[in-house]
XYZ file of C-alpha atoms in Angstrom:
416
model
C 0.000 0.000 0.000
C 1.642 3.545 -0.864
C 0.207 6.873 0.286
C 0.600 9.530 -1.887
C -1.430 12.951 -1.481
C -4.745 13.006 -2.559
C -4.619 9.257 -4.191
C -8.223 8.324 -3.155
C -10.923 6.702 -5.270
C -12.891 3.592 -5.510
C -15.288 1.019 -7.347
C -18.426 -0.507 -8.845
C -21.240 -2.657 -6.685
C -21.395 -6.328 -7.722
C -24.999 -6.421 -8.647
C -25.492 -2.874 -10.030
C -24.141 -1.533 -12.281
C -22.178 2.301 -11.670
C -24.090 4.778 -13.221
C -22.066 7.173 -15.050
C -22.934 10.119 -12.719
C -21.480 8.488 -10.151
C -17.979 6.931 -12.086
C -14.777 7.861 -10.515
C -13.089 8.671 -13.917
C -16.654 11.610 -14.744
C -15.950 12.667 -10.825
C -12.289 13.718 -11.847
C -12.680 15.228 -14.982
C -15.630 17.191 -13.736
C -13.534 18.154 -11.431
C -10.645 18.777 -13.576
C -12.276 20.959 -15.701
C -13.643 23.169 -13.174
C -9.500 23.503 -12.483
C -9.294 24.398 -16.107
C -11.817 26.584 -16.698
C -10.119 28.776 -13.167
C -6.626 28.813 -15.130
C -7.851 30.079 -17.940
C -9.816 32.816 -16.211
C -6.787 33.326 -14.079
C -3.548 32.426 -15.893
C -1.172 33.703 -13.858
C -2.409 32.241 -10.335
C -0.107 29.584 -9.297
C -2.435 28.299 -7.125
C -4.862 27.574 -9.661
C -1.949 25.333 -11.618
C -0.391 23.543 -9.047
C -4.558 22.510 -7.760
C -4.847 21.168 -11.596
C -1.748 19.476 -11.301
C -2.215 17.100 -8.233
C -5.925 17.155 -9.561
C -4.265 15.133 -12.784
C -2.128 12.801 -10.337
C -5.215 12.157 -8.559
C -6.233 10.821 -11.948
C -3.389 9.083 -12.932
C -3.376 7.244 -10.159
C -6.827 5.717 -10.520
C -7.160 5.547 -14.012
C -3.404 4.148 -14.972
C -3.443 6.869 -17.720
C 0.116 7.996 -18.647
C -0.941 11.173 -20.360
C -2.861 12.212 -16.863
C 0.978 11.888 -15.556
C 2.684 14.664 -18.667
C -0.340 16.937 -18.287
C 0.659 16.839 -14.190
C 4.275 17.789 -14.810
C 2.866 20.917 -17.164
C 0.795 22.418 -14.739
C 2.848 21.817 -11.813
C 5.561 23.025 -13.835
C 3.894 25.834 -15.078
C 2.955 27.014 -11.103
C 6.564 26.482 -10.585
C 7.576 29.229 -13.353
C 4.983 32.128 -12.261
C 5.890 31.413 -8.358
C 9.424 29.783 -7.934
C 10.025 30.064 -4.212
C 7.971 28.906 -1.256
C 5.303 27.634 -3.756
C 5.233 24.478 -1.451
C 1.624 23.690 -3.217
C 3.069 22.694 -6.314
C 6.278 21.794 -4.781
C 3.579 18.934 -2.745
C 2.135 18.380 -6.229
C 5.608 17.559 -7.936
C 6.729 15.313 -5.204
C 3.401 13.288 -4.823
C 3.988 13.158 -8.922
C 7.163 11.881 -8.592
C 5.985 9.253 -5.799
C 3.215 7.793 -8.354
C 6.029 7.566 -10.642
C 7.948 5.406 -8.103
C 10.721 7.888 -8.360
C 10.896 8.381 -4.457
C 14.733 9.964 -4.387
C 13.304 12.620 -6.510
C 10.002 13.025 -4.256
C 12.031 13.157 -1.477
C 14.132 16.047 -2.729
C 10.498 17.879 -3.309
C 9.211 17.010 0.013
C 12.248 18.384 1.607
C 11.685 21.693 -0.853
C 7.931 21.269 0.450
C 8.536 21.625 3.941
C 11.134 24.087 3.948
C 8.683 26.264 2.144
C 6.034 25.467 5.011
C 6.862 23.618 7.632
C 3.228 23.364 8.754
C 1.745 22.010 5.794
C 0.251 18.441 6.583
C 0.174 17.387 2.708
C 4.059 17.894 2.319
C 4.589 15.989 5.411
C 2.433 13.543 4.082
C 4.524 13.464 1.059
C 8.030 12.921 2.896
C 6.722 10.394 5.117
C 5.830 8.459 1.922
C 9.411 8.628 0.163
C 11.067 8.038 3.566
C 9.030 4.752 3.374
C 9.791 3.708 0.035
C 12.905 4.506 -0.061
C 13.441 1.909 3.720
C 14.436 5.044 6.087
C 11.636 3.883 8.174
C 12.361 5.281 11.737
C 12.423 9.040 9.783
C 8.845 8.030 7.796
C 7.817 7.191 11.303
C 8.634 10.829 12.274
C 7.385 12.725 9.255
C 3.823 10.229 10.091
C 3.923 11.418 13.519
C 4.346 15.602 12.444
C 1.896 14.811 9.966
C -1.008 13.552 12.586
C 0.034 16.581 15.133
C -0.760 19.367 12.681
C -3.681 17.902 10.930
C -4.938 14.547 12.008
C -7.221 14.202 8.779
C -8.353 11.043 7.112
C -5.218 10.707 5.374
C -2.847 11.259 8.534
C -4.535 8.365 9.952
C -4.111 6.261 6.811
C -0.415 6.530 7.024
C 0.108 5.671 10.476
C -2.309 2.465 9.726
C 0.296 1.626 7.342
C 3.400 2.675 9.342
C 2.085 0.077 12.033
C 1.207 -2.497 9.289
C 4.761 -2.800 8.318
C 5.376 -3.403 11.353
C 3.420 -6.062 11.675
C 0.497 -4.423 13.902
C -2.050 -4.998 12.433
C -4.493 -4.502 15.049
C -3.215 -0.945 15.727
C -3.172 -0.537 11.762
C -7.265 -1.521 11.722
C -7.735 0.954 14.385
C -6.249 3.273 13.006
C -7.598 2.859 9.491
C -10.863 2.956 11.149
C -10.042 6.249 13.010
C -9.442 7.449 8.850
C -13.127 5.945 7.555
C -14.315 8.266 10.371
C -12.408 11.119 9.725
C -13.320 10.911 6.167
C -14.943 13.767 4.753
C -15.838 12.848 1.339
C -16.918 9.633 -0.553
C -13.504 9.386 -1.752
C -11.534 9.396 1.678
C -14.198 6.807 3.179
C -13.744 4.196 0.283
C -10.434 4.706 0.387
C -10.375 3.965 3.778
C -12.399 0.863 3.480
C -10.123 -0.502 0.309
C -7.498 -0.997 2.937
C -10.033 -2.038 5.819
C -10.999 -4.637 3.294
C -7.682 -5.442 2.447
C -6.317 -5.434 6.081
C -9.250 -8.204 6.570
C -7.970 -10.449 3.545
C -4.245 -10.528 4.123
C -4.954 -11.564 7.254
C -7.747 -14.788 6.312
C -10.653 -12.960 7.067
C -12.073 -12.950 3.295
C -16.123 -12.264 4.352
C -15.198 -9.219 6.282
C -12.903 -8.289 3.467
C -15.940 -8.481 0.585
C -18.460 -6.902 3.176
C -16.002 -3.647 3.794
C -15.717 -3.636 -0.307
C -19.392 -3.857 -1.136
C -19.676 -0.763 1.604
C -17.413 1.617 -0.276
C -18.610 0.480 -3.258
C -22.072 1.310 -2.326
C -20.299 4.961 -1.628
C -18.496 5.399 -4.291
C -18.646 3.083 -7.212
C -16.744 2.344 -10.463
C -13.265 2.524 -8.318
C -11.045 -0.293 -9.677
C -9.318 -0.379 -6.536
C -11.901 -2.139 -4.546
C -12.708 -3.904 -7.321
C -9.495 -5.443 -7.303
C -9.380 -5.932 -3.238
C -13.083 -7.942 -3.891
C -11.537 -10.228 -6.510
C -9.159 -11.318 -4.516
C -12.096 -11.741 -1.346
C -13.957 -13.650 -3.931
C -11.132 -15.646 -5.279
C -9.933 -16.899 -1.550
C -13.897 -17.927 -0.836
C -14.051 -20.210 -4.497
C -16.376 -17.380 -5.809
C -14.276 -17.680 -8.929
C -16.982 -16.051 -11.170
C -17.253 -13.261 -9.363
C -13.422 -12.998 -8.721
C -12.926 -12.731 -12.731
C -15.984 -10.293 -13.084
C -14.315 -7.934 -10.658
C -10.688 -8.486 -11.748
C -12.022 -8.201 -15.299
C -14.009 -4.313 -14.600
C -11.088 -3.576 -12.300
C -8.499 -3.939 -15.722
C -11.295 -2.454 -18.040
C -10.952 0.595 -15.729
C -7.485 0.954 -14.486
C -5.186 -1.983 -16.203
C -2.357 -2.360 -13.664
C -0.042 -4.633 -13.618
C -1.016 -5.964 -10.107
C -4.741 -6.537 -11.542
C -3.316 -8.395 -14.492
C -1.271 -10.874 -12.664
C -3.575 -11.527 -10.478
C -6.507 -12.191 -13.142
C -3.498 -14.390 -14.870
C -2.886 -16.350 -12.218
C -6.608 -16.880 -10.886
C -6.951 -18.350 -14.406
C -3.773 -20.826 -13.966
C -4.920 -21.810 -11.215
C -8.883 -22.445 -12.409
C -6.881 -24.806 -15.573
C -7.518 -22.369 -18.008
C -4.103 -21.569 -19.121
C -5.393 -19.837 -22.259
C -6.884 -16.933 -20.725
C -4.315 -16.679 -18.232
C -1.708 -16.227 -21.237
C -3.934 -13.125 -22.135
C -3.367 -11.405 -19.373
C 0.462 -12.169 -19.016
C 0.830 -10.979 -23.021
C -0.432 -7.313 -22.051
C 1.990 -7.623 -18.704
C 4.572 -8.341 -21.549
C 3.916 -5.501 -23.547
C 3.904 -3.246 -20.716
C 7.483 -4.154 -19.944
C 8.074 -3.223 -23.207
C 6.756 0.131 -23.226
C 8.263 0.555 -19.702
C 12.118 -0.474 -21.008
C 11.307 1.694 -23.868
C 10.755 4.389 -21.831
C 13.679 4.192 -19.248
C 11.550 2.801 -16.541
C 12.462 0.768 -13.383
C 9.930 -2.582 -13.172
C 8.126 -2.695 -9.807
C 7.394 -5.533 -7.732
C 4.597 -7.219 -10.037
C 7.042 -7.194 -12.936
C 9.962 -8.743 -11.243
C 7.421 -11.411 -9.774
C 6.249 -11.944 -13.117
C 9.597 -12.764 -14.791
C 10.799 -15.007 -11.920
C 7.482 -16.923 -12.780
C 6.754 -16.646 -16.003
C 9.742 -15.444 -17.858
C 13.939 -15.618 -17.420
C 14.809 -15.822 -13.636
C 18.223 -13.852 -14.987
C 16.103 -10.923 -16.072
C 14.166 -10.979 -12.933
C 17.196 -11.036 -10.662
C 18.897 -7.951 -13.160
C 15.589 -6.590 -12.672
C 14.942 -6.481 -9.200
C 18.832 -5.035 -9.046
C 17.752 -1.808 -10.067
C 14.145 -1.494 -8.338
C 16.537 -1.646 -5.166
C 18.544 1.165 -5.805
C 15.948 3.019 -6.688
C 13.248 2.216 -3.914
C 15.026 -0.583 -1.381
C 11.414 -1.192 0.426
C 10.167 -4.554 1.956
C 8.754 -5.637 -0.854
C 10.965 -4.752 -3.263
C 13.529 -7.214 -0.989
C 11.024 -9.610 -1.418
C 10.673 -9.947 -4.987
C 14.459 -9.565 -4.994
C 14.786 -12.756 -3.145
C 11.968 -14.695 -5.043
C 14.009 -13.389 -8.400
C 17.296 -14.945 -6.749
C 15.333 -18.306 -5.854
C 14.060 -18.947 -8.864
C 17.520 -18.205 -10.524
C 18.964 -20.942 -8.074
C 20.688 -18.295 -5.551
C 19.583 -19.248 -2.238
C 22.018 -17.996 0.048
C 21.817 -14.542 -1.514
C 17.804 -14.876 -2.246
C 17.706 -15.786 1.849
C 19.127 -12.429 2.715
C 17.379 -10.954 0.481
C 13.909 -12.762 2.399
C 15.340 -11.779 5.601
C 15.212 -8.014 4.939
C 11.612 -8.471 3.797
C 10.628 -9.550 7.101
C 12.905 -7.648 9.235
C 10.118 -5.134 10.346
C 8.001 -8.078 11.340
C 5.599 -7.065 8.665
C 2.665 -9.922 8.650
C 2.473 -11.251 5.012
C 1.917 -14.751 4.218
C 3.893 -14.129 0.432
C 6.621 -12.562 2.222
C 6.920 -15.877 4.665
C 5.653 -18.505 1.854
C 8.707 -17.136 -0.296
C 11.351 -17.289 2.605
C 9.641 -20.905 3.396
C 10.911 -22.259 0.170
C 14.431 -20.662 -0.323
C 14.940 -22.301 3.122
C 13.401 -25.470 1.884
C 16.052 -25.082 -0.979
C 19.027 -24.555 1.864
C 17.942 -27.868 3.200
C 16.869 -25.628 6.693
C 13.806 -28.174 6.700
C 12.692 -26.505 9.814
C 13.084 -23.100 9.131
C 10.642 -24.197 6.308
C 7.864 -25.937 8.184
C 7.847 -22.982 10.500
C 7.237 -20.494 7.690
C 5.132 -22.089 5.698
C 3.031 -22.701 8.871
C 3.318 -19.228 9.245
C 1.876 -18.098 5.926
C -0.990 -20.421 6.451
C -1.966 -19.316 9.819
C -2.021 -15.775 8.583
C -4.104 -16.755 5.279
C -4.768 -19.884 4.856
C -5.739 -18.876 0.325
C -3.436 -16.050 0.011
C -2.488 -16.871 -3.153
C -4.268 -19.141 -6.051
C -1.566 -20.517 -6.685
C 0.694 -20.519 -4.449
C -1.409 -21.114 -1.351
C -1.871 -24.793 -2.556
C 2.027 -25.175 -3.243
C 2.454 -24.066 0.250
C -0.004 -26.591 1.664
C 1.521 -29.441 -0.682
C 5.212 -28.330 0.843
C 4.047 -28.166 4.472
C 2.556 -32.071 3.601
C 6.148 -32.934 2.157
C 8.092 -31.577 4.877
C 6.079 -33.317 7.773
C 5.867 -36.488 5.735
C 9.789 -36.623 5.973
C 9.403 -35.666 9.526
């Protein structure tokens, strides 16, 4: 889960259809061109660009459209020219931009710009504590979280120090918390965006019915998110409601198609024997990593995962290389180590696990892949224990690989 400044939205109900008044993607470009119209009545207001601007990285974010991302950078940019000091709006605006981008040395060098302009401004706290995060300076994210909550304690204060205590593997503090944010909430958007990570909160930790009850509520308040859509499939997909796991993965990519959506419809459909329409969704994860290489980009978790799988393990490992130096976060370490199993480098993929875990974060994938690379060591023990682990925490956190961990937890206590 990353928190960037203003990224709230949500998604459709399963029996009804969203009407288009009430679509995310209408709600931002009404709003967007409201932010138009005020720049062209008042060109020279840098306030009026740098709003625009984190109005189009709102959309980016929820609608996965790059050109949302260029027409950010102009108007932020364009702020930047007509006020270039203490204009810590847009100087928010460019590094929440930069954080979307997953370019969190650069958004950290715009936070710090943002809260030397103002030091009281929540949003560029919000912003630092983010990068800090991403970039694994965790005890100074804490911090920035904590100066954050004491001079605003909005909805999205409280929705990054959920996540500060879910990395740290409090999740009960982390549901409080989040819950504290629903509350706080003052539009439809900040209370489905709470409840997208209430939901989610439920389902990483095997509590799928609460997970697709907390969906179905923000997506009574605000449907057509793909989001929540997402967070439902994967509710749906642990209870064997396959059908309605595809219908939601499948609106989810219509709306929004992110790599994380795709891999998961992929590998729900590998796992249902329909190998076929799982290859569909893996050929437009390919030709994303195209574009992406074409463009100079660094691959994110879901890619590397996907190459260890599905691809060269070489690439994967080369792969998750650079999406360390450029964000060296949990799981970013993760995939790292999953890269460096599959490419038969288990004492370096271990380490790799280790650092994945080391905040005590409570993820059954995170534990799952550790449980095999120790498996692979011959640390038989170490295995059982974590693949007991990831069980215990969610016992169908993957479709796929929730069954191989159940098969290798048989194997191992056989030979016991």
């Amino acid at each position: 889960m990353l928190f960037t400044v203003g990224a709230l939205g949500l998604a459709p109900q399963q029996q009804a259809p969203a009407t288009a008044s009430r679509s995310p993607a209408l709600h931002h470009a009404n709003g967007i061109e409201a932010l138009r119209a005020r720049v062209r009545n008042l060109p020279a207001d840098p306030t009026g660009w740098s709003s625009l601007g984190m109005a189009y990285v709102q959309q980016a974010r929820s609608t996965a459209d790059p050109a949302a991302y260029t027409r950010a950078r102009a108007a932020l940019r364009k702020s930047l020219v007509l006020q270039p000091s203490g204009n810590f709006a847009a100087e928010t605006g460019m590094g929440a931009l930069e954080a979307s981008l997953h370019r969190f040395s650069e958004a950290l060098a715009w936070a710090r710009r943002a809260t030397t302009s103002d030091p009281y401004s929540a949003p560029a706290q919000g912003v630092l504590a983010d990068a800090l995060t991403q970039l694994g300076r965790y005890e100074e994210s804490y911090a920035a979280v904590q100066r954050m909550t004491d001079l605003r304690p909005d909805s999205g204060a409280l929705a990054r120090a959920s996540y500060s205590w879910e990395i740290r593997g409090d999740t009960r503090r982390a549901r409080d918390l989040m819950e504290k944010s629903y509350q706080a909430a003052g539009t439809p958007s900040d209370k489905a965006f709470a409840l997208t990570h209430l939901a989610t909160l439920a389902l990483e930790t095997g509590d799928p019915n609460t997970a697709v009850d907390l969906a179905n509520t923000g997506l009574a308040t605000l449907p057509g998110d793909p989001a929540l859509l997402e967070t439902r499939a994967r509710a749906h997909a642990a209870l064997g409601q396959n059908r309605q796991a595809v219908s939601d993965y499948t609106t989810a990519i219509a709306a929004a198609p992110l790599p994380q959506y795709l891999l998961g419809l992929g590998d729900l459909q590998e796992s249902l024997g329909h190998p076929e329409k799982a290859e569909e969704q893996y050929s437009v994860l390919r030709a994303q990593d195209r574009l992406r290489k074409a463009n100079g980009g660094v691959a994110d978790v879901d890619g590397v995962l996907f190459e260890a799988d599905h691809g060269d393990p070489g690439t994967a490992v080369a792969m998750g290389r650079t999406a360390l130096r450029q964000r060296p976060f949990l799981a970013v370490h993760d995939a790292m180590a999953w890269a460096l199993h599959r490419a038969g480098r288990d004492t370096e993929a271990l380490e790799q696990a280790d650092l994945a875990l080391a905040l005590g974060t409570v993820s059954a994938p995170f534990y799952f892949h550790r449980a095999l690379i120790n498996e692979a060591l011959g640390r038989t023990e170490a295995a059982r224990t974590d693949l007991r682990q990831a069980l215990n925490i969610d016992l169908h956190f993957h479709p796929v690989d929730a069954p191989r961990a159940r098969a290798a937890l048989s194997r191992i206590e056989a030979a016991r």
